[in-house]
PDB file of C-alpha atoms in Angstrom:
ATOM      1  CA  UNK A   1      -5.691  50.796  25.635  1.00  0.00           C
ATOM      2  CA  UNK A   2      -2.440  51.322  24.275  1.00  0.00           C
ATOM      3  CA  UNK A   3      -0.453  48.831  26.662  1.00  0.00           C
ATOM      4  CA  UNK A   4      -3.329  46.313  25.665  1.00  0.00           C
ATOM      5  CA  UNK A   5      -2.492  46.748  22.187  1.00  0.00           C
ATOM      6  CA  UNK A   6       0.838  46.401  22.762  1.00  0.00           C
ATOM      7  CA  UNK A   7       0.744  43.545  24.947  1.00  0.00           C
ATOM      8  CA  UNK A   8      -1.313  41.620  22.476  1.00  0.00           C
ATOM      9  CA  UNK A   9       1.148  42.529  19.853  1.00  0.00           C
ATOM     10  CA  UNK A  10       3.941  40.762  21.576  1.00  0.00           C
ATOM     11  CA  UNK A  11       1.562  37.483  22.692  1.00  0.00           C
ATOM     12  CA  UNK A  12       1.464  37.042  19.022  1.00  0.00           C
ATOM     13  CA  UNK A  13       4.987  38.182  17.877  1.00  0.00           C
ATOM     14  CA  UNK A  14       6.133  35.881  20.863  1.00  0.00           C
ATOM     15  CA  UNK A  15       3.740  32.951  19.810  1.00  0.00           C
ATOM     16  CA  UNK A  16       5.088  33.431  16.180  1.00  0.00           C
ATOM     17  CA  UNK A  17       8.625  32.774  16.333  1.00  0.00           C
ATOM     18  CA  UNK A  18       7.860  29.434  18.849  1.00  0.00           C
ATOM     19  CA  UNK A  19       5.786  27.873  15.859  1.00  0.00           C
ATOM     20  CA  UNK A  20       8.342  29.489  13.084  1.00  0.00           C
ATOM     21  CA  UNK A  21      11.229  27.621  15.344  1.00  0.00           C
ATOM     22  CA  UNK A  22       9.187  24.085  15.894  1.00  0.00           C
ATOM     23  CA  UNK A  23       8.464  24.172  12.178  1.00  0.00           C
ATOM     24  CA  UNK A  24      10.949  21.823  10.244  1.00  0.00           C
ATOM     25  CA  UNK A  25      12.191  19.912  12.825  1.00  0.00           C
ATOM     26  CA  UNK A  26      11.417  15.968  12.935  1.00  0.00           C
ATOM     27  CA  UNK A  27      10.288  15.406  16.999  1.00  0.00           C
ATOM     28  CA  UNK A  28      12.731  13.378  19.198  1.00  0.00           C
ATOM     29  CA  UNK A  29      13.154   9.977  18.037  1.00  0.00           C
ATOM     30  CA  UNK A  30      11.621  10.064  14.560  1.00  0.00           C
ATOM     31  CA  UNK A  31      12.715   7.667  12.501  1.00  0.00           C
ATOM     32  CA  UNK A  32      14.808   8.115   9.381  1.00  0.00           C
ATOM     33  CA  UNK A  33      12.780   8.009   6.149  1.00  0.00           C
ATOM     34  CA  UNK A  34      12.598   4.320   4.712  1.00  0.00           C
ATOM     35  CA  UNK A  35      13.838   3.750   1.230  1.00  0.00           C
ATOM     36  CA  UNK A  36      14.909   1.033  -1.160  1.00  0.00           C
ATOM     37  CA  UNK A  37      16.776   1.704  -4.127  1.00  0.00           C
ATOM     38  CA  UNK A  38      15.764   0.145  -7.767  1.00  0.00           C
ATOM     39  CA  UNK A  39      18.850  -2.526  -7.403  1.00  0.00           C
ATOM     40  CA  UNK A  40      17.607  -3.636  -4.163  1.00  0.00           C
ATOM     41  CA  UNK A  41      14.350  -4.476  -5.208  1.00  0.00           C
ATOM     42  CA  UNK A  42      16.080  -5.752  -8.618  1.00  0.00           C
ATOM     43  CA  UNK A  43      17.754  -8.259  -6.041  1.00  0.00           C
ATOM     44  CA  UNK A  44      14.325  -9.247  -4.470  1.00  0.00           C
ATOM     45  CA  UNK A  45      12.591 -10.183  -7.486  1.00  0.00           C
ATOM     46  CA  UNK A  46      16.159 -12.516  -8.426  1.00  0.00           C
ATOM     47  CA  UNK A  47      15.702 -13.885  -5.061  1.00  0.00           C
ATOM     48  CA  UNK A  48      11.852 -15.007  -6.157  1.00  0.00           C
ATOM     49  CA  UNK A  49      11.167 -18.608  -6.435  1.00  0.00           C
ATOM     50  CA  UNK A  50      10.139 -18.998 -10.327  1.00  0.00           C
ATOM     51  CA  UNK A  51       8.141 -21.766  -9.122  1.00  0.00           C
ATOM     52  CA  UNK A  52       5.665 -20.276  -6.832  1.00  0.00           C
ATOM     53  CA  UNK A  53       4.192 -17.518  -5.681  1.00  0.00           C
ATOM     54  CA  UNK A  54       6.598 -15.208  -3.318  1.00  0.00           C
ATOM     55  CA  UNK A  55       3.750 -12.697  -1.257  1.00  0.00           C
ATOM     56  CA  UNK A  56       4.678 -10.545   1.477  1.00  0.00           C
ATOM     57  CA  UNK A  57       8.110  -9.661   0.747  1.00  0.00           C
ATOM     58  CA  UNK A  58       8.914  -6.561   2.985  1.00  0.00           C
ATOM     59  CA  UNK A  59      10.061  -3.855   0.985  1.00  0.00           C
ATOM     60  CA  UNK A  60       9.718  -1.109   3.575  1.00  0.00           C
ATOM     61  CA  UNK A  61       7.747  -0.489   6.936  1.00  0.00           C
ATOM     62  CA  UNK A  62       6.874   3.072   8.062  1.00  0.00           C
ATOM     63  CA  UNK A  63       4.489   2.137  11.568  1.00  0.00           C
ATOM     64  CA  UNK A  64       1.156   0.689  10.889  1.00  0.00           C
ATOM     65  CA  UNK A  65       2.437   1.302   6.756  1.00  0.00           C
ATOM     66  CA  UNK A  66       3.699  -1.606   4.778  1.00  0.00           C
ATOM     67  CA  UNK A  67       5.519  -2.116   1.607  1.00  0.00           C
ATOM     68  CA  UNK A  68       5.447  -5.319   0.208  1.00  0.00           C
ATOM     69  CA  UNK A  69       6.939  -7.223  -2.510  1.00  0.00           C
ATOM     70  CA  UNK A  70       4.329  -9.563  -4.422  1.00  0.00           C
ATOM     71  CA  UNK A  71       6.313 -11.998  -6.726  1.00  0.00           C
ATOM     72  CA  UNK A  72       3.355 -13.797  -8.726  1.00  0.00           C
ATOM     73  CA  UNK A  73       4.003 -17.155 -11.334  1.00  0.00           C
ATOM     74  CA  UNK A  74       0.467 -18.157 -11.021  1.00  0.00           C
ATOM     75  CA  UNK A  75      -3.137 -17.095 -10.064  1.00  0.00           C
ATOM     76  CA  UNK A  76      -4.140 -16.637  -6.372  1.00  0.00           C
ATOM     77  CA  UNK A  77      -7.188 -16.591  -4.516  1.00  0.00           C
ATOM     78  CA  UNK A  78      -9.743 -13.778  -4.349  1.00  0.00           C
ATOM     79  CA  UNK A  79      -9.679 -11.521  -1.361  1.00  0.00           C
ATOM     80  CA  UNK A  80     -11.960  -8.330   0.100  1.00  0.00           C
ATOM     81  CA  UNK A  81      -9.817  -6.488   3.458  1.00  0.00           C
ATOM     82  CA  UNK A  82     -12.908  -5.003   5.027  1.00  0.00           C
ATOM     83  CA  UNK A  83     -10.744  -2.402   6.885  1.00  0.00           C
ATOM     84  CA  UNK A  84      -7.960  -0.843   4.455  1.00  0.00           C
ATOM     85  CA  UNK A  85      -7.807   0.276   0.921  1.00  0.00           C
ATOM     86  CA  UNK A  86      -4.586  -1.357  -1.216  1.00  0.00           C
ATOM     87  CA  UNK A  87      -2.796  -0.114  -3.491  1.00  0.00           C
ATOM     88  CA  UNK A  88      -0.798  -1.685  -6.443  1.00  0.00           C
ATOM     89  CA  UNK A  89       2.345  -0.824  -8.449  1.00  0.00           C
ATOM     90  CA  UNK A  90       2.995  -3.154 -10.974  1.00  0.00           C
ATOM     91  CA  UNK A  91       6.516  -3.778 -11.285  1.00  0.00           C
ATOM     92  CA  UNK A  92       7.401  -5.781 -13.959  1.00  0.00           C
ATOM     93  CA  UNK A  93       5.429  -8.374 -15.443  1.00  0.00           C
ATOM     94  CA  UNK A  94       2.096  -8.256 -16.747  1.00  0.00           C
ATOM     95  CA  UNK A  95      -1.383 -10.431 -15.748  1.00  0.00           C
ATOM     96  CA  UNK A  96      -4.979  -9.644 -15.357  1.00  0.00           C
ATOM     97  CA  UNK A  97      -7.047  -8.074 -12.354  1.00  0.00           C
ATOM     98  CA  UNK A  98     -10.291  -8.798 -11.209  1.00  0.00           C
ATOM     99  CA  UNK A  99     -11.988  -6.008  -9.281  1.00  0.00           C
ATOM    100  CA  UNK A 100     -16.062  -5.795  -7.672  1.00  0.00           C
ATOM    101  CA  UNK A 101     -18.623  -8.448  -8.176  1.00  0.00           C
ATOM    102  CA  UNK A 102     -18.987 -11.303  -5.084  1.00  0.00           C
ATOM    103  CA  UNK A 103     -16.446 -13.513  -3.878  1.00  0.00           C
ATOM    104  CA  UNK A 104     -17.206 -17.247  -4.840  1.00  0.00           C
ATOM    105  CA  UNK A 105     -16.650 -20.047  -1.841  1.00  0.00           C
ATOM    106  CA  UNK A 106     -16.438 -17.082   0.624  1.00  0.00           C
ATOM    107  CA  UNK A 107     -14.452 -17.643   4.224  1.00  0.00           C
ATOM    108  CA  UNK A 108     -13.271 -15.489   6.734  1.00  0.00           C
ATOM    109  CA  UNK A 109      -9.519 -15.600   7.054  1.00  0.00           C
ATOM    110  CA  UNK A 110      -9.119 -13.184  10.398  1.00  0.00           C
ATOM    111  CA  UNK A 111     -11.357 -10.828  11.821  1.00  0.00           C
ATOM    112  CA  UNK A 112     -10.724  -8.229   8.733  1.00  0.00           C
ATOM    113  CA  UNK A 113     -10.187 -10.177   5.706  1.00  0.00           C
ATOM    114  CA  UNK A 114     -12.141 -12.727   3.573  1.00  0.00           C
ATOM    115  CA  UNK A 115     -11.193 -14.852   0.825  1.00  0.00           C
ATOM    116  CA  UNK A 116     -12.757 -16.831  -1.888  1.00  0.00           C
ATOM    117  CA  UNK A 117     -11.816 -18.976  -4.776  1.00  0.00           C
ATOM    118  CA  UNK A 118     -12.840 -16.393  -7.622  1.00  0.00           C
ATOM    119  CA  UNK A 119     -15.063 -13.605  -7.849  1.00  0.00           C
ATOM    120  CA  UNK A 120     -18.486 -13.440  -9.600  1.00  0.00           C
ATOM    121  CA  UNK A 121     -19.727 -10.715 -11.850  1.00  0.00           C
ATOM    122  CA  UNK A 122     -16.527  -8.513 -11.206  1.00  0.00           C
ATOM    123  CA  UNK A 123     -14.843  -6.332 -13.870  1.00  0.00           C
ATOM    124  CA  UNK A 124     -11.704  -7.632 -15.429  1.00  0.00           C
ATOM    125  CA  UNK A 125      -8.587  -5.452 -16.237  1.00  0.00           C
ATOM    126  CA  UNK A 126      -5.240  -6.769 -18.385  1.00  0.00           C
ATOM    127  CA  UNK A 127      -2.426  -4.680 -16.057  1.00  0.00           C
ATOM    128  CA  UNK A 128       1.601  -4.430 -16.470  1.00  0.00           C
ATOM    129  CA  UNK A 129       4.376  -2.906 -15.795  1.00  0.00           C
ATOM    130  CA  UNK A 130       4.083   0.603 -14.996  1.00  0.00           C
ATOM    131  CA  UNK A 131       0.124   0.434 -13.627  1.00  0.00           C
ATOM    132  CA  UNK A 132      -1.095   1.425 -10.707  1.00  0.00           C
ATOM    133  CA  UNK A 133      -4.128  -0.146  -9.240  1.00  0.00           C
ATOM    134  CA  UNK A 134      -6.786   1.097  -5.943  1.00  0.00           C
ATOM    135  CA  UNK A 135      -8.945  -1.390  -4.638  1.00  0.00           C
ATOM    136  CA  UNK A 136     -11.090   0.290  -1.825  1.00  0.00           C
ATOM    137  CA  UNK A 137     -11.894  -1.105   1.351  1.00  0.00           C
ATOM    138  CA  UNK A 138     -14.987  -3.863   1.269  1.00  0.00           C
ATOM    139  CA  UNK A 139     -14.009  -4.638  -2.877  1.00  0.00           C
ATOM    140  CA  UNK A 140     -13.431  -8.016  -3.863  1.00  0.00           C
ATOM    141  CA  UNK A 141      -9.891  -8.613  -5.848  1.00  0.00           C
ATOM    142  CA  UNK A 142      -7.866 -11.073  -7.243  1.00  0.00           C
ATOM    143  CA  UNK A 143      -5.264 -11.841 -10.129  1.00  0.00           C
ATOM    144  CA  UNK A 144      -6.375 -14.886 -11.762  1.00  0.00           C
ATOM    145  CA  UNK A 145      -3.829 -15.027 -13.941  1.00  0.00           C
ATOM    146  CA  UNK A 146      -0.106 -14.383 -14.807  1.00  0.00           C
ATOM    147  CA  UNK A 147       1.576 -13.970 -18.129  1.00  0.00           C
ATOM    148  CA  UNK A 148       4.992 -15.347 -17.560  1.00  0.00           C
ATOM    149  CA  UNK A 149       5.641 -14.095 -14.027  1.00  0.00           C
ATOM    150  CA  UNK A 150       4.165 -10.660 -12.762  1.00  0.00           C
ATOM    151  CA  UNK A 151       5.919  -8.510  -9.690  1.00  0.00           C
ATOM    152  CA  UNK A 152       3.478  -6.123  -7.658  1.00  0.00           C
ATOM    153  CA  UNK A 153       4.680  -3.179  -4.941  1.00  0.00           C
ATOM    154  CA  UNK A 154       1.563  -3.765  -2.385  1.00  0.00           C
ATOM    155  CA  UNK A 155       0.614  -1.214   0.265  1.00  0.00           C
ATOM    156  CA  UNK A 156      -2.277  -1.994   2.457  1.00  0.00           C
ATOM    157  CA  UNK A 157      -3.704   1.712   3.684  1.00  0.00           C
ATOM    158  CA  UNK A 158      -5.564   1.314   6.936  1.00  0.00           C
ATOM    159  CA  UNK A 159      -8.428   3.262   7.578  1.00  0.00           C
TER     160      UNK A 159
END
């Protein structure tokens, strides 16, 4: 009995120190944690057309995760992503959101994404810099309009 305890006692003491040692360390060929600092995305947004919209700017990539850059001098078309949640930072700038209701003129731009020219019945918010914004997966959303020029941090979040 008292070899059994003792044997069990060093199984876990043993099993202990291999987690306490993996614990901490990044696994072999992890990458390096992705930043940007304020004057690089400062340099971005200079970079921005002021006559058009500027969408998709890569900011930072982290695997399936991206960071984008959404430089807005006008409305846009309404959108529902079917398969991720996305998130919204506004930058700088300010404009209003339209969240929920129906999109209007409804097509399918890929197998996980629809569009439409505006949305029907949906709740609209004034936003600027400094707001954050979750649109859930399935939830119509589009900013209509711009006051001035508006600059959005994007991040699409995959189910």
């Amino acid at each position: 009995m008292v070899m059994r305890i003792m044997a069990a006692t060093s199984l876990v003491t043993l099993l202990t120190f291999a987690i306490w040692a993996q614990r901490g360390q990044a696994p072999a060929g992890a990458p390096a944690a992705p930043a940007i600092t304020g004057s690089e995305v400062a340099a971005m947004i200079a970079k921005s057309p002021s006559d058009k919209n500027a969408l998709g700017q890569r900011m930072l990539q982290l695997g399936t995760y991206n960071v984008n850059m959404e430089h807005r001098v006008m409305g846009q078309a309404a959108a529902v992503h079917e398969k991720e949640a996305e998130l919204f930072y506004v930058i700088d700038g300010a404009g209003t959101i339209v969240t929920g209701g129906k999109l209007v003129e409804e097509k399918r731009t890929n197998d996980a994404n629809l569009s439409g020219t505006s949305i029907q019945g949906g709740v609209s918010k004034r936003i600027s810099k400094g707001d954050w914004i979750m649109v859930p997966e399935g939830v119509p959303h589009q900013i209509p309009t711009v006051e001035g020029a508006l600059t959005v941090m994007s991040l699409h979040l995959p189910r």
